[in-house]
Amino acid sequence: LDWALIAIENDSLYLPNVIMSNEVALPSPGLTRTGPKRKVTVTAARGRALSGSLSLEWSYLTLAPGDTMIKSYLLTFDNGQGESKGDSGAWVTDNETHEVYGHVVASEAFGRAHIIPMNDIFGDITT
């Protein structure tokens, strides 16, 4: 999966994911993977908040240099918004439940973003 733990020595490069809510939580393991899209917010680079709809049905992609398909969610941005340079790693949170679904790892030709599930990331880190 797409994650790394690094030391940031230059304070000007330290750009943490900040979510203005006291209710942020990981999605429950029993999260329904079908049904309506979820309204979400992407905490993007430079303090931007992007809105969109997250499909809870699986999509798949291959991240270089690997050759294994990785499951992801697809995010469609609202009103012509879209990710820009520096948004990789941005958290995606549910507008209603404040669950963190995952983080941005890639975009595609149709303007949608691929989101790696947070539970998968944490599972990968602990193994």
Short mmCIF file of C-alpha atoms in Angstrom, two decimals:
data_model
loop_
_atom_site.label_atom_id
_atom_site.label_comp_id
_atom_site.label_asym_id
_atom_site.label_seq_id
_atom_site.Cartn_x
_atom_site.Cartn_y
_atom_site.Cartn_z
CA LEU A 1 0.00 0.00 0.00
CA ASP A 2 0.99 3.64 -0.26
CA TRP A 3 2.34 4.82 3.09
CA ALA A 4 5.64 5.75 4.68
CA LEU A 5 6.88 6.90 8.07
CA ILE A 6 9.48 9.62 7.71
CA ALA A 7 11.13 12.28 9.86
CA ILE A 8 10.43 15.84 8.70
CA GLU A 9 13.36 18.03 9.60
CA ASN A 10 12.28 21.22 7.81
CA ASP A 11 9.29 22.68 9.71
CA SER A 12 8.05 24.49 6.59
CA LEU A 13 7.38 21.08 5.01
CA TYR A 14 5.28 19.85 7.95
CA LEU A 15 1.68 19.91 6.70
CA PRO A 16 -0.44 17.66 8.95
CA ASN A 17 -3.94 16.49 8.14
CA VAL A 18 -6.16 18.73 10.26
CA ILE A 19 -9.84 18.01 10.68
CA MET A 20 -11.93 20.46 12.67
CA SER A 21 -14.03 17.96 14.60
CA ASN A 22 -13.78 16.19 17.92
CA GLU A 23 -15.60 13.18 16.50
CA VAL A 24 -13.11 11.73 13.97
CA ALA A 25 -13.21 7.92 13.93
CA LEU A 26 -12.13 4.97 11.82
CA PRO A 27 -14.89 3.35 9.78
CA SER A 28 -16.39 0.30 11.39
CA PRO A 29 -15.21 -3.07 10.01
CA GLY A 30 -18.83 -3.83 9.06
CA LEU A 31 -19.13 -0.73 6.86
CA THR A 32 -21.71 -1.36 4.14
CA ARG A 33 -19.93 -1.53 0.78
CA THR A 34 -23.01 -0.95 -1.34
CA GLY A 35 -25.76 1.59 -1.47
CA PRO A 36 -25.68 5.34 -1.88
CA LYS A 37 -22.47 7.27 -2.23
CA ARG A 38 -21.28 9.06 0.89
CA LYS A 39 -20.77 12.84 1.00
CA VAL A 40 -17.18 13.44 2.09
CA THR A 41 -14.57 16.13 2.62
CA VAL A 42 -10.95 15.86 1.50
CA THR A 43 -8.54 17.72 3.78
CA ALA A 44 -6.26 18.79 0.94
CA ALA A 45 -2.89 20.53 0.79
CA ARG A 46 -2.53 24.16 1.76
CA GLY A 47 -5.62 24.10 4.00
CA ARG A 48 -8.11 23.48 1.20
CA ALA A 49 -11.26 21.47 1.92
CA LEU A 50 -12.64 19.69 -1.15
CA SER A 51 -16.10 18.13 -1.23
CA GLY A 52 -17.26 15.11 -3.15
CA SER A 53 -19.07 11.79 -3.22
CA LEU A 54 -17.35 8.53 -2.30
CA SER A 55 -18.50 5.27 -3.83
CA LEU A 56 -18.41 2.46 -1.24
CA GLU A 57 -18.11 -0.18 -3.94
CA TRP A 58 -14.57 -1.39 -4.58
CA SER A 59 -12.41 -0.17 -7.42
CA TYR A 60 -8.92 -1.55 -8.07
CA LEU A 61 -5.60 -0.08 -9.18
CA THR A 62 -1.94 -1.00 -9.39
CA LEU A 63 0.60 1.29 -7.74
CA ALA A 64 4.13 1.39 -9.17
CA PRO A 65 6.42 -0.43 -8.86
CA GLY A 66 4.06 -3.22 -7.81
CA ASP A 67 2.08 -5.62 -9.95
CA THR A 68 -0.68 -6.45 -7.46
CA MET A 69 -4.17 -5.02 -7.69
CA ILE A 70 -5.06 -2.93 -4.62
CA LYS A 71 -8.64 -2.20 -3.60
CA SER A 72 -9.68 1.42 -3.35
CA TYR A 73 -12.72 3.66 -3.18
CA LEU A 74 -13.45 6.10 -6.02
CA LEU A 75 -14.08 9.74 -5.14
CA THR A 76 -15.93 12.09 -7.49
CA PHE A 77 -15.31 15.74 -6.67
CA ASP A 78 -18.16 18.29 -6.56
CA ASN A 79 -18.51 21.27 -8.90
CA GLY A 80 -15.40 20.78 -10.98
CA GLN A 81 -13.14 20.65 -7.93
CA GLY A 82 -10.21 18.31 -8.07
CA GLU A 83 -7.01 17.36 -6.41
CA SER A 84 -3.78 19.17 -7.14
CA LYS A 85 -0.07 18.77 -6.51
CA GLY A 86 0.55 17.89 -2.87
CA ASP A 87 -2.84 16.30 -2.17
CA SER A 88 -1.56 12.72 -2.06
CA GLY A 89 -2.06 11.48 1.49
CA ALA A 90 -4.98 13.83 2.18
CA TRP A 91 -7.57 12.28 4.49
CA VAL A 92 -11.13 11.64 3.30
CA THR A 93 -13.80 11.96 6.01
CA ASP A 94 -17.55 11.36 6.03
CA ASN A 95 -19.50 14.62 6.38
CA GLU A 96 -22.14 13.03 8.62
CA THR A 97 -20.36 10.38 10.71
CA HIS A 98 -16.84 11.95 10.66
CA GLU A 99 -15.30 8.56 9.89
CA VAL A 100 -11.93 8.66 8.13
CA TYR A 101 -12.39 6.42 5.10
CA GLY A 102 -8.79 6.61 3.90
CA HIS A 103 -6.37 8.80 2.03
CA VAL A 104 -5.83 9.97 -1.55
CA VAL A 105 -3.25 7.94 -3.50
CA ALA A 106 -3.95 8.59 -7.18
CA SER A 107 -6.14 10.35 -9.68
CA GLU A 108 -7.45 9.12 -13.01
CA ALA A 109 -8.18 10.54 -16.46
CA PHE A 110 -11.85 11.15 -15.57
CA GLY A 111 -10.94 13.47 -12.66
CA ARG A 112 -11.80 11.03 -9.91
CA ALA A 113 -9.42 10.13 -7.08
CA HIS A 114 -8.55 6.70 -5.69
CA ILE A 115 -8.75 6.39 -1.91
CA ILE A 116 -6.95 3.61 -0.04
CA PRO A 117 -9.09 2.44 2.94
CA MET A 118 -7.66 3.55 6.31
CA ASN A 119 -8.33 0.14 7.90
CA ASP A 120 -6.20 -1.49 5.17
CA ILE A 121 -3.39 1.01 5.73
CA PHE A 122 -3.31 0.40 9.48
CA GLY A 123 -3.48 -3.37 8.88
CA ASP A 124 -0.50 -3.14 6.51
CA ILE A 125 1.51 -1.04 8.99
CA THR A 126 0.99 -3.51 11.84
CA THR A 127 2.03 -6.59 9.82
#
